[in-house]
mmCIF file of C-alpha atoms in Angstrom:
data_model
loop_
_atom_site.group_PDB
_atom_site.id
_atom_site.type_symbol
_atom_site.label_atom_id
_atom_site.label_comp_id
_atom_site.label_asym_id
_atom_site.label_seq_id
_atom_site.Cartn_x
_atom_site.Cartn_y
_atom_site.Cartn_z
ATOM 1 C CA MET N 29 79.978 229.785 16.273
ATOM 2 C CA ARG N 30 76.702 230.882 14.645
ATOM 3 C CA ASN N 31 74.728 229.694 17.694
ATOM 4 C CA ILE N 32 76.966 231.750 19.996
ATOM 5 C CA MET N 33 76.435 234.834 17.838
ATOM 6 C CA VAL N 34 72.626 234.304 17.933
ATOM 7 C CA LYS N 35 72.686 234.019 21.715
ATOM 8 C CA VAL N 36 74.810 237.151 22.034
ATOM 9 C CA ALA N 37 72.414 239.041 19.747
ATOM 10 C CA ALA N 38 69.453 237.864 21.832
ATOM 11 C CA VAL N 39 71.120 239.105 25.010
ATOM 12 C CA TRP N 40 71.793 242.496 23.461
ATOM 13 C CA VAL N 41 68.175 242.783 22.266
ATOM 14 C CA ALA N 42 66.953 241.961 25.761
ATOM 15 C CA LEU N 43 69.260 244.538 27.296
ATOM 16 C CA LEU N 44 68.173 247.083 24.697
ATOM 17 C CA LEU N 45 64.493 246.475 25.473
ATOM 18 C CA SER N 46 65.128 246.756 29.165
ATOM 19 C CA SER N 47 67.104 249.995 28.841
ATOM 20 C CA CYS N 48 64.495 251.553 26.566
ATOM 21 C CA GLY N 49 61.615 250.832 28.859
ATOM 22 C CA TYR N 50 60.663 247.332 29.952
ATOM 23 C CA ALA N 51 61.838 243.757 30.097
ATOM 24 C CA GLN N 52 59.896 241.377 27.904
ATOM 25 C CA ASP N 53 57.582 240.241 30.735
ATOM 26 C CA ASP N 54 56.606 243.807 31.537
ATOM 27 C CA THR N 55 56.109 244.548 27.843
ATOM 28 C CA THR N 56 53.744 241.600 27.512
ATOM 29 C CA ARG N 57 51.814 242.596 30.606
ATOM 30 C CA TRP N 58 51.314 246.164 29.379
ATOM 31 C CA GLN N 59 50.305 244.941 25.926
ATOM 32 C CA GLU N 60 47.706 242.734 27.556
ATOM 33 C CA ASP N 61 46.425 245.730 29.536
ATOM 34 C CA VAL N 62 46.178 247.788 26.356
ATOM 35 C CA ASP N 63 44.172 245.012 24.667
ATOM 36 C CA VAL N 64 41.798 244.836 27.657
ATOM 37 C CA TYR N 65 41.543 248.629 27.686
ATOM 38 C CA ALA N 66 40.447 248.731 24.057
ATOM 39 C CA LYS N 67 38.002 245.832 24.299
ATOM 40 C CA LYS N 68 36.231 246.843 27.518
ATOM 41 C CA LEU N 69 36.079 250.522 26.707
ATOM 42 C CA ILE N 70 34.311 249.813 23.417
ATOM 43 C CA GLU N 71 31.999 247.262 25.050
ATOM 44 C CA GLY N 72 31.037 249.485 27.989
ATOM 45 C CA HIS N 73 30.681 252.962 26.445
ATOM 46 C CA ILE N 74 27.267 253.850 25.092
ATOM 47 C CA ASP N 75 28.798 255.548 22.053
ATOM 48 C CA PRO N 76 32.625 255.372 22.124
ATOM 49 C CA PHE N 77 33.123 256.854 18.688
ATOM 50 C CA HIS N 78 30.942 259.939 18.911
ATOM 51 C CA THR N 79 34.019 262.116 18.301
ATOM 52 C CA LEU N 80 36.990 259.894 17.531
ATOM 53 C CA SER N 81 36.470 257.414 14.683
ATOM 54 C CA GLN N 82 36.905 253.699 15.330
ATOM 55 C CA GLU N 83 39.550 253.504 12.624
ATOM 56 C CA ARG N 84 41.640 256.176 14.303
ATOM 57 C CA PHE N 85 41.076 254.606 17.725
ATOM 58 C CA ASP N 86 42.239 251.204 16.431
ATOM 59 C CA ASP N 87 45.306 252.787 14.832
ATOM 60 C CA GLU N 88 46.192 254.471 18.124
ATOM 61 C CA ILE N 89 45.860 251.194 19.993
ATOM 62 C CA VAL N 90 48.212 249.455 17.560
ATOM 63 C CA ARG N 91 50.712 252.307 17.806
ATOM 64 C CA ILE N 92 50.671 252.365 21.593
ATOM 65 C CA SER N 93 51.036 248.609 21.836
ATOM 66 C CA GLU N 94 53.938 248.480 19.359
ATOM 67 C CA ASN N 95 55.802 251.270 21.160
ATOM 68 C CA ILE N 96 55.532 249.784 24.649
ATOM 69 C CA PRO N 97 59.042 248.191 24.548
ATOM 70 C CA HIS N 98 60.528 251.604 23.897
ATOM 71 C CA LYS N 99 58.576 253.543 26.542
ATOM 72 C CA THR N 100 58.904 254.010 30.283
ATOM 73 C CA GLU N 101 55.909 253.215 32.450
ATOM 74 C CA ASN N 102 55.147 256.894 32.885
ATOM 75 C CA GLU N 103 55.267 257.457 29.126
ATOM 76 C CA ILE N 104 52.797 254.598 28.649
ATOM 77 C CA LEU N 105 50.474 256.233 31.141
ATOM 78 C CA ILE N 106 50.632 259.469 29.169
ATOM 79 C CA GLU N 107 49.805 257.626 25.912
ATOM 80 C CA LEU N 108 46.718 255.998 27.432
ATOM 81 C CA MET N 109 45.591 259.243 29.075
ATOM 82 C CA ARG N 110 45.965 261.097 25.771
ATOM 83 C CA LEU N 111 43.963 258.522 23.811
ATOM 84 C CA THR N 112 41.211 258.427 26.424
ATOM 85 C CA ARG N 113 41.022 262.229 26.380
ATOM 86 C CA LYS N 114 40.358 262.041 22.605
ATOM 87 C CA ILE N 115 37.119 260.100 23.271
ATOM 88 C CA ASN N 116 35.991 263.603 24.309
ATOM 89 C CA ASP N 117 33.530 263.224 27.154
ATOM 90 C CA GLY N 118 34.082 263.999 30.773
ATOM 91 C CA HIS N 119 33.169 260.603 32.202
ATOM 92 C CA THR N 120 35.486 258.593 29.948
ATOM 93 C CA SER N 121 38.871 258.894 31.563
ATOM 94 C CA PHE N 122 42.145 257.272 32.521
ATOM 95 C CA PRO N 123 42.496 258.930 35.951
ATOM 96 C CA LEU N 124 45.354 256.849 37.397
ATOM 97 C CA TRP N 125 43.035 255.373 40.020
ATOM 98 C CA GLY N 126 44.161 252.101 41.569
ATOM 99 C CA LEU N 127 47.763 253.045 42.310
ATOM 100 C CA GLU N 128 49.310 255.772 44.433
ATOM 101 C CA TYR N 129 51.717 258.213 42.879
ATOM 102 C CA ASP N 130 54.093 260.739 44.341
ATOM 103 C CA SER N 131 53.054 264.395 44.159
ATOM 104 C CA PHE N 132 54.688 267.703 44.834
ATOM 105 C CA PRO N 133 53.208 269.524 47.857
ATOM 106 C CA LEU N 134 51.005 271.958 45.932
ATOM 107 C CA GLU N 135 47.357 272.522 45.042
ATOM 108 C CA LEU N 136 47.064 274.899 42.090
ATOM 109 C CA LYS N 137 44.369 276.868 40.279
ATOM 110 C CA LEU N 138 44.316 278.826 37.071
ATOM 111 C CA PHE N 139 43.126 282.405 37.153
ATOM 112 C CA GLY N 140 43.157 283.487 33.508
ATOM 113 C CA ASN N 141 46.593 282.432 32.256
ATOM 114 C CA ASP N 142 48.284 282.455 35.660
ATOM 115 C CA LEU N 143 48.696 279.494 37.968
ATOM 116 C CA TYR N 144 48.504 280.172 41.697
ATOM 117 C CA VAL N 145 49.182 278.126 44.846
ATOM 118 C CA LEU N 146 46.050 277.549 46.893
ATOM 119 C CA SER N 147 47.314 274.894 49.227
ATOM 120 C CA THR N 148 50.614 273.433 50.374
ATOM 121 C CA THR N 149 52.307 271.976 53.431
ATOM 122 C CA SER N 150 52.960 274.070 56.544
ATOM 123 C CA GLN N 151 56.653 273.958 55.631
ATOM 124 C CA HIS N 152 55.983 275.959 52.455
ATOM 125 C CA LYS N 153 53.041 278.109 53.609
ATOM 126 C CA ASP N 154 54.926 281.228 52.519
ATOM 127 C CA LEU N 155 54.100 280.127 48.968
ATOM 128 C CA LEU N 156 50.324 280.499 49.469
ATOM 129 C CA GLY N 157 48.865 282.876 46.948
ATOM 130 C CA SER N 158 52.078 282.992 44.921
ATOM 131 C CA LYS N 159 52.191 282.536 41.155
ATOM 132 C CA LEU N 160 53.978 279.491 39.736
ATOM 133 C CA VAL N 161 56.272 280.764 36.992
ATOM 134 C CA SER N 162 58.067 277.639 35.810
ATOM 135 C CA ILE N 163 59.148 274.100 36.627
ATOM 136 C CA ASN N 164 62.631 272.941 35.576
ATOM 137 C CA GLY N 165 62.785 275.931 33.268
ATOM 138 C CA VAL N 166 59.477 275.130 31.501
ATOM 139 C CA PRO N 167 56.919 277.957 31.789
ATOM 140 C CA SER N 168 53.895 276.840 33.808
ATOM 141 C CA LEU N 169 51.454 277.776 31.040
ATOM 142 C CA ASP N 170 53.337 275.469 28.621
ATOM 143 C CA VAL N 171 52.920 272.634 31.102
ATOM 144 C CA ILE N 172 49.223 273.417 31.387
ATOM 145 C CA ARG N 173 48.888 273.202 27.598
ATOM 146 C CA LEU N 174 50.469 269.728 27.652
ATOM 147 C CA LEU N 175 48.269 268.641 30.526
ATOM 148 C CA SER N 176 45.111 269.852 28.774
ATOM 149 C CA GLU N 177 45.672 267.140 26.140
ATOM 150 C CA ILE N 178 45.618 264.303 28.654
ATOM 151 C CA THR N 179 43.827 265.274 31.878
ATOM 152 C CA PRO N 180 40.846 263.097 32.882
ATOM 153 C CA PHE N 181 37.296 264.341 33.440
ATOM 154 C CA SER N 182 37.717 267.261 31.078
ATOM 155 C CA GLU N 183 34.524 268.172 29.249
ATOM 156 C CA ASN N 184 34.914 271.788 28.297
ATOM 157 C CA GLU N 185 37.438 274.603 28.665
ATOM 158 C CA PHE N 186 36.401 275.210 32.247
ATOM 159 C CA SER N 187 36.820 271.677 33.562
ATOM 160 C CA THR N 188 39.981 271.323 31.449
ATOM 161 C CA ALA N 189 41.492 274.292 33.283
ATOM 162 C CA VAL N 190 40.494 272.868 36.670
ATOM 163 C CA ARG N 191 41.735 269.331 35.944
ATOM 164 C CA SER N 192 44.984 270.451 34.311
ATOM 165 C CA ALA N 193 45.873 272.428 37.411
ATOM 166 C CA SER N 194 44.908 269.552 39.704
ATOM 167 C CA TYR N 195 47.121 267.021 37.875
ATOM 168 C CA PHE N 196 50.065 269.416 37.612
ATOM 169 C CA PRO N 197 51.709 268.264 40.906
ATOM 170 C CA ASN N 198 51.700 264.570 39.883
ATOM 171 C CA ALA N 199 55.331 263.563 39.581
ATOM 172 C CA ALA N 200 54.658 260.545 37.334
ATOM 173 C CA ILE N 201 52.777 262.669 34.845
ATOM 174 C CA LEU N 202 55.483 265.332 34.784
ATOM 175 C CA SER N 203 58.014 262.571 34.201
ATOM 176 C CA GLY N 204 55.969 260.991 31.419
ATOM 177 C CA LEU N 205 55.698 264.376 29.719
ATOM 178 C CA GLY N 206 59.479 264.749 29.863
ATOM 179 C CA ILE N 207 59.346 267.800 32.120
ATOM 180 C CA VAL N 208 61.212 266.179 35.031
ATOM 181 C CA GLU N 209 63.801 263.423 35.121
ATOM 182 C CA ASN N 210 64.336 263.026 38.838
ATOM 183 C CA GLU N 211 60.881 262.921 40.445
ATOM 184 C CA ASP N 212 62.290 263.413 43.907
ATOM 185 C CA ASP N 213 63.826 266.860 43.481
ATOM 186 C CA VAL N 214 62.584 269.486 41.020
ATOM 187 C CA LYS N 215 63.257 273.235 40.660
ATOM 188 C CA PHE N 216 60.164 275.418 40.841
ATOM 189 C CA VAL N 217 60.173 279.183 40.314
ATOM 190 C CA PHE N 218 57.471 281.230 42.044
ATOM 191 C CA ASP N 219 56.515 284.869 41.942
ATOM 192 C CA VAL N 220 56.034 285.712 45.616
ATOM 193 C CA GLN N 221 54.666 289.237 46.007
ATOM 194 C CA GLY N 222 56.540 290.419 42.941
ATOM 195 C CA GLU N 223 59.842 288.691 43.739
ATOM 196 C CA LYS N 224 61.083 285.577 41.897
ATOM 197 C CA ARG N 225 61.930 282.728 44.201
ATOM 198 C CA GLU N 226 63.576 279.412 43.224
ATOM 199 C CA THR N 227 62.571 276.464 45.369
ATOM 200 C CA ASN N 228 63.473 272.815 45.085
ATOM 201 C CA LEU N 229 60.465 270.722 46.049
ATOM 202 C CA GLU N 230 60.474 267.024 46.804
ATOM 203 C CA SER N 231 57.628 264.766 45.776
ATOM 204 C CA SER N 232 56.071 262.302 48.226
ATOM 205 C CA ARG N 233 53.132 259.963 48.596
ATOM 206 C CA SER N 234 50.038 261.982 49.652
ATOM 207 C CA PRO N 235 51.729 265.100 51.064
ATOM 208 C CA LYS N 236 49.692 266.735 53.861
ATOM 209 C CA LEU N 237 48.442 270.001 52.404
ATOM 210 C CA ASN N 238 47.426 271.628 55.679
ATOM 211 C CA ALA N 239 47.956 275.263 54.701
ATOM 212 C CA ARG N 240 45.161 276.581 52.513
ATOM 213 C CA ILE N 241 43.522 279.722 51.159
ATOM 214 C CA SER N 242 39.982 279.790 49.752
ATOM 215 C CA HIS N 243 37.055 282.126 49.213
ATOM 216 C CA PHE N 244 35.002 279.361 50.876
ATOM 217 C CA ASN N 245 36.727 280.307 54.125
ATOM 218 C CA ASP N 246 34.358 283.287 54.212
ATOM 219 C CA ALA N 247 32.204 282.001 57.076
ATOM 220 C CA ILE N 248 28.913 283.811 56.323
ATOM 221 C CA PHE N 249 26.612 280.987 57.479
ATOM 222 C CA SER N 250 26.979 278.328 60.140
ATOM 223 C CA ALA N 251 25.192 274.984 60.163
ATOM 224 C CA ASP N 252 21.814 274.582 61.833
ATOM 225 C CA GLU N 253 21.481 270.999 60.636
ATOM 226 C CA LYS N 254 24.004 268.880 58.748
ATOM 227 C CA VAL N 255 24.684 265.447 57.364
ATOM 228 C CA ASP N 256 28.399 266.237 57.308
ATOM 229 C CA ASN N 257 30.687 269.179 56.497
ATOM 230 C CA ASN N 258 29.723 268.934 52.821
ATOM 231 C CA LEU N 259 25.910 268.843 53.205
ATOM 232 C CA TRP N 260 24.242 271.197 55.661
ATOM 233 C CA TYR N 261 21.952 274.190 55.945
ATOM 234 C CA GLY N 262 22.071 277.423 57.891
ATOM 235 C CA SER N 263 20.088 280.645 57.954
ATOM 236 C CA SER N 264 20.351 284.385 58.288
ATOM 237 C CA SER N 265 19.847 285.968 61.715
ATOM 238 C CA ASP N 266 16.168 286.595 60.976
ATOM 239 C CA ASN N 267 15.742 283.113 59.394
ATOM 240 C CA LYS N 268 14.333 284.727 56.221
ATOM 241 C CA THR N 269 17.175 283.400 54.059
ATOM 242 C CA VAL N 270 18.191 279.721 54.148
ATOM 243 C CA TYR N 271 21.534 278.609 52.740
ATOM 244 C CA VAL N 272 22.157 274.979 51.712
ATOM 245 C CA LYS N 273 25.740 273.814 51.353
ATOM 246 C CA PHE N 274 25.611 270.963 48.808
ATOM 247 C CA ARG N 275 29.254 270.177 48.064
ATOM 248 C CA ARG N 276 29.086 266.382 47.989
ATOM 249 C CA TYR N 277 26.385 263.794 47.365
ATOM 250 C CA THR N 278 25.000 261.511 50.045
ATOM 251 C CA SER N 279 22.639 258.530 49.921
ATOM 252 C CA ILE N 280 18.964 258.945 49.016
ATOM 253 C CA PRO N 281 17.732 257.973 52.535
ATOM 254 C CA LYS N 282 20.060 260.535 54.126
ATOM 255 C CA MET N 283 18.973 263.231 51.663
ATOM 256 C CA GLU N 284 15.308 262.437 52.299
ATOM 257 C CA HIS N 285 15.799 262.922 56.037
ATOM 258 C CA PHE N 286 17.880 266.097 55.511
ATOM 259 C CA SER N 287 15.319 267.570 53.099
ATOM 260 C CA ARG N 288 12.410 266.954 55.465
ATOM 261 C CA GLU N 289 14.306 268.692 58.269
ATOM 262 C CA LEU N 290 15.051 271.595 55.929
ATOM 263 C CA LEU N 291 11.417 271.870 54.853
ATOM 264 C CA GLY N 292 10.309 271.861 58.475
ATOM 265 C CA PHE N 293 12.776 274.654 59.272
ATOM 266 C CA ILE N 294 11.537 276.797 56.342
ATOM 267 C CA ASN N 295 7.873 276.281 57.235
ATOM 268 C CA LYS N 296 8.436 276.974 60.933
ATOM 269 C CA ASN N 297 10.342 280.193 60.312
ATOM 270 C CA LYS N 298 8.409 281.315 57.244
ATOM 271 C CA SER N 299 11.659 281.655 55.326
ATOM 272 C CA GLU N 300 11.422 283.555 52.042
ATOM 273 C CA ASN N 301 14.750 283.111 50.283
ATOM 274 C CA LEU N 302 16.671 279.965 49.406
ATOM 275 C CA VAL N 303 20.313 279.633 48.302
ATOM 276 C CA ILE N 304 21.604 276.236 47.139
ATOM 277 C CA ASP N 305 25.387 276.097 46.807
ATOM 278 C CA LEU N 306 26.545 273.553 44.212
ATOM 279 C CA ARG N 307 30.032 274.978 43.800
ATOM 280 C CA ASP N 308 33.020 272.674 44.117
ATOM 281 C CA ASN N 309 30.696 269.694 43.614
ATOM 282 C CA TYR N 310 32.080 266.962 41.352
ATOM 283 C CA GLY N 311 28.759 265.104 41.169
ATOM 284 C CA GLY N 312 27.197 261.815 42.159
ATOM 285 C CA ASP N 313 23.597 260.563 41.743
ATOM 286 C CA PHE N 314 21.415 263.364 40.418
ATOM 287 C CA PHE N 315 18.314 261.592 41.777
ATOM 288 C CA VAL N 316 19.644 262.562 45.233
ATOM 289 C CA GLY N 317 19.410 266.213 44.219
ATOM 290 C CA LEU N 318 15.919 265.651 42.891
ATOM 291 C CA LYS N 319 14.941 264.333 46.340
ATOM 292 C CA LEU N 320 15.987 267.716 47.743
ATOM 293 C CA ALA N 321 13.887 269.542 45.136
ATOM 294 C CA GLN N 322 10.927 267.254 45.772
ATOM 295 C CA GLN N 323 10.707 268.481 49.375
ATOM 296 C CA LEU N 324 11.565 272.120 48.698
ATOM 297 C CA VAL N 325 8.674 272.670 46.259
ATOM 298 C CA LEU N 326 6.347 272.131 49.247
ATOM 299 C CA ALA N 327 7.671 275.257 50.998
ATOM 300 C CA ASP N 328 4.896 277.795 50.453
ATOM 301 C CA THR N 329 6.593 280.710 52.192
ATOM 302 C CA ILE N 330 9.521 280.795 49.746
ATOM 303 C CA ASN N 331 9.420 283.583 47.161
ATOM 304 C CA TRP N 332 9.247 281.316 44.143
ATOM 305 C CA LYS N 333 9.224 284.240 41.726
ATOM 306 C CA SER N 334 12.636 285.730 42.582
ATOM 307 C CA GLY N 335 13.870 284.367 45.916
ATOM 308 C CA VAL N 336 15.700 281.161 44.896
ATOM 309 C CA TYR N 337 19.370 281.068 43.842
ATOM 310 C CA THR N 338 21.748 278.282 42.866
ATOM 311 C CA LEU N 339 25.501 278.904 43.046
ATOM 312 C CA ILE N 340 27.612 277.192 40.364
ATOM 313 C CA ASP N 341 31.265 277.273 39.275
ATOM 314 C CA ASN N 342 33.798 275.553 37.013
ATOM 315 C CA VAL N 343 33.913 272.555 39.371
ATOM 316 C CA THR N 344 30.117 272.004 39.260
ATOM 317 C CA PHE N 345 30.293 268.784 37.316
ATOM 318 C CA SER N 346 28.248 265.740 36.294
ATOM 319 C CA ALA N 347 25.169 265.309 38.524
ATOM 320 C CA ALA N 348 25.800 268.678 40.164
ATOM 321 C CA MET N 349 25.536 270.381 36.786
ATOM 322 C CA SER N 350 22.416 268.304 36.066
ATOM 323 C CA ASN N 351 20.794 269.307 39.337
ATOM 324 C CA ALA N 352 21.668 272.959 38.749
ATOM 325 C CA ALA N 353 19.881 272.810 35.401
ATOM 326 C CA GLN N 354 16.926 271.018 37.032
ATOM 327 C CA PHE N 355 16.695 273.502 39.888
ATOM 328 C CA SER N 356 16.539 276.378 37.407
ATOM 329 C CA GLN N 357 13.418 274.716 35.989
ATOM 330 C CA ILE N 358 11.783 273.011 38.982
ATOM 331 C CA LEU N 359 12.566 275.712 41.555
ATOM 332 C CA ASN N 360 12.748 278.706 39.211
ATOM 333 C CA SER N 361 16.232 279.209 40.568
ATOM 334 C CA LYS N 362 18.523 281.972 39.363
ATOM 335 C CA LEU N 363 21.986 280.565 38.492
ATOM 336 C CA VAL N 364 24.828 282.680 39.909
ATOM 337 C CA GLY N 365 28.592 282.230 39.606
ATOM 338 C CA SER N 366 30.708 280.949 36.751
ATOM 339 C CA PRO N 367 30.091 278.342 33.982
ATOM 340 C CA THR N 368 29.937 274.698 34.926
ATOM 341 C CA GLY N 369 32.658 272.171 34.122
ATOM 342 C CA ALA N 370 30.184 269.963 32.303
ATOM 343 C CA ARG N 371 27.910 270.265 29.275
ATOM 344 C CA PRO N 372 24.152 270.356 29.858
ATOM 345 C CA SER N 373 23.755 267.846 27.033
ATOM 346 C CA GLY N 374 26.295 265.027 27.059
ATOM 347 C CA TYR N 375 27.534 261.662 28.192
ATOM 348 C CA GLN N 376 27.210 260.769 31.884
ATOM 349 C CA ASP N 377 26.652 257.890 34.357
ATOM 350 C CA MET N 378 30.145 256.573 34.892
ATOM 351 C CA GLY N 379 31.046 252.918 34.627
ATOM 352 C CA GLN N 380 34.540 251.554 35.207
ATOM 353 C CA PHE N 381 36.797 248.526 34.878
ATOM 354 C CA THR N 382 40.283 247.591 36.090
ATOM 355 C CA LEU N 383 43.229 246.643 33.907
ATOM 356 C CA PRO N 384 44.413 243.174 34.982
ATOM 357 C CA ASN N 385 48.146 243.757 35.344
ATOM 358 C CA SER N 386 48.685 247.409 36.236
ATOM 359 C CA GLY N 387 45.630 247.545 38.462
ATOM 360 C CA LEU N 388 44.676 250.942 36.989
ATOM 361 C CA GLU N 389 41.022 251.848 36.533
ATOM 362 C CA VAL N 390 39.392 253.156 33.386
ATOM 363 C CA THR N 391 36.056 254.973 33.424
ATOM 364 C CA PHE N 392 33.481 255.322 30.642
ATOM 365 C CA SER N 393 30.068 256.867 29.985
ATOM 366 C CA LYS N 394 26.972 254.648 30.108
ATOM 367 C CA ARG N 395 24.238 257.143 29.297
ATOM 368 C CA LEU N 396 23.492 260.194 27.158
ATOM 369 C CA TYR N 397 21.463 262.972 28.799
ATOM 370 C CA SER N 398 20.099 266.307 27.668
ATOM 371 C CA PHE N 399 19.199 268.552 30.612
ATOM 372 C CA LYS N 400 18.875 271.704 28.521
ATOM 373 C CA ASP N 401 17.702 272.135 24.943
ATOM 374 C CA THR N 402 21.039 273.521 23.919
ATOM 375 C CA GLN N 403 24.364 272.504 22.446
ATOM 376 C CA ARG N 404 26.340 274.970 24.536
ATOM 377 C CA ASP N 405 29.540 273.699 26.067
ATOM 378 C CA ALA N 406 28.507 274.531 29.653
ATOM 379 C CA LEU N 407 25.599 275.526 31.834
ATOM 380 C CA TYR N 408 26.082 279.270 32.008
ATOM 381 C CA PRO N 409 24.946 281.379 34.968
ATOM 382 C CA ASP N 410 22.211 284.007 34.729
ATOM 383 C CA VAL N 411 24.535 286.277 36.720
ATOM 384 C CA HIS N 412 28.206 285.742 35.855
ATOM 385 C CA ILE N 413 30.560 286.495 38.737
ATOM 386 C CA GLU N 414 34.166 285.259 38.679
ATOM 387 C CA THR N 415 36.414 284.933 41.689
ATOM 388 C CA SER N 416 39.995 286.195 41.795
ATOM 389 C CA ILE N 417 43.176 285.170 43.549
ATOM 390 C CA GLU N 418 42.629 288.203 45.798
ATOM 391 C CA ASP N 419 39.271 286.712 46.850
ATOM 392 C CA TYR N 420 41.108 283.564 47.871
ATOM 393 C CA LYS N 421 43.782 285.463 49.746
ATOM 394 C CA ASN N 422 41.202 287.539 51.570
ATOM 395 C CA ALA N 423 38.684 284.712 52.154
ATOM 396 C CA TYR N 424 36.037 286.776 50.352
ATOM 397 C CA ASP N 425 33.109 284.867 48.833
ATOM 398 C CA ARG N 426 32.176 287.331 46.081
ATOM 399 C CA GLN N 427 29.491 285.104 44.532
ATOM 400 C CA LEU N 428 27.559 284.333 47.727
ATOM 401 C CA ARG N 429 27.862 287.944 48.870
ATOM 402 C CA TRP N 430 26.344 289.089 45.565
ATOM 403 C CA VAL N 431 23.320 286.847 46.247
ATOM 404 C CA LEU N 432 22.875 288.271 49.755
ATOM 405 C CA SER N 433 23.220 291.799 48.401
ATOM 406 C CA ASP N 434 20.559 291.057 45.750
ATOM 407 C CA ILE N 435 18.236 289.699 48.398
ATOM 408 C CA LYS N 436 18.742 292.849 50.477
ATOM 409 C CA ASP N 437 18.248 295.166 47.521
ATOM 410 C CA ARG N 438 15.134 293.303 46.434
ATOM 411 C CA GLY N 439 13.767 293.536 49.972
ATOM 412 C CA SER N 440 14.362 297.292 50.057
ATOM 413 C CA HIS N 441 12.672 297.668 46.671
ATOM 414 C CA ASP N 442 9.680 295.611 47.772
ATOM 415 C CA ASN N 443 9.322 297.729 50.948
ATOM 416 C CA LYS N 444 9.401 300.961 48.958
ATOM 417 C CA THR N 445 6.821 299.599 46.551
ATOM 418 C CA LEU N 446 4.612 298.568 49.462
ATOM 419 C CA GLN N 447 4.913 302.015 51.034
ATOM 420 C CA ARG N 448 3.953 303.747 47.793
ATOM 421 C CA THR N 449 1.017 301.410 47.340
ATOM 422 C CA SER N 450 -0.298 302.049 50.857
ATOM 423 C CA ARG N 451 -0.337 305.813 50.485
#
């Protein structure tokens, strides 16, 4: 009789574990992943405890591992994301790479404390430019606050705002945070031109966001030479101002070829002004950017005193931030735009490893760099110009247009000075 009672108790324990989160096999597999996570993160990171103490990290690992039987998979993901976020550098992250997750058909951006729709599917294009008020009754700003505690690649308040908005549509994360129960059908409330609109959106794997608004749609320059749509240069009608779109990194050989072509164009046309656009650039190998600078310093016709500008924004991250700081020194470039999403002194050079059972990737910092003699939380522009949701709706590139206006005003001033001198 006692043996029967023991067997019944064992069955009930197994059922309880399964209903709370996982069967025993899944629990063991996740616990193994957590052990690998802790071991390899400490081994790989150049200084894993620069903010969070090892004692606290170890305590968190024990707590997460012990609670696995009582958590859903999505809740486990949230726990690991939250702990990784506490390491407190932008290249040490648990970004959910390695598996695909369902998302709601939205791309969002914070403007101040308001969250707006920048991209969606053609089916919901009437939502473009609208403000997201709530999701399942939870105010959008409350969701952003929760996301700010877990989102990967967050290094300061600016990148945290960008990343929180970008992870907002992830159905698994919203489920793990307890905001949604049914990932397939969720009630969103939008403010569309002053009117509240309730919409039930369905999540799906990689929804096609083919309706988009952006200030980058302001087509001021067209490409004279390009590697691809993310790396090209164009010029003003008189060729006196050259604009370089540097949104993504390429290989060093491709950048060498591109830079030589650019230098040849500048020399041939005796160009005087140079604008390097590093906005919306998440980074790569900063030596690639140095290859660009290496060629540009040979351009004798450029006005090296006041004719070079670098555009930056909250998405200028990692190597892009590093190159922006270097260009301000090497090229005497004026920084224009909004603060970068990365610190000028901090942990960079991303390494990564894969958890054996879940297949999820974890990233970590391998190097510590100081590109400015400062402890400020971002690389700040010399001229601070923010964009607004109205700029996105109207495809108006306020930051680039300021640069072109400054070039024009400076040219007018120089002409007047020359006229006075010649009298």
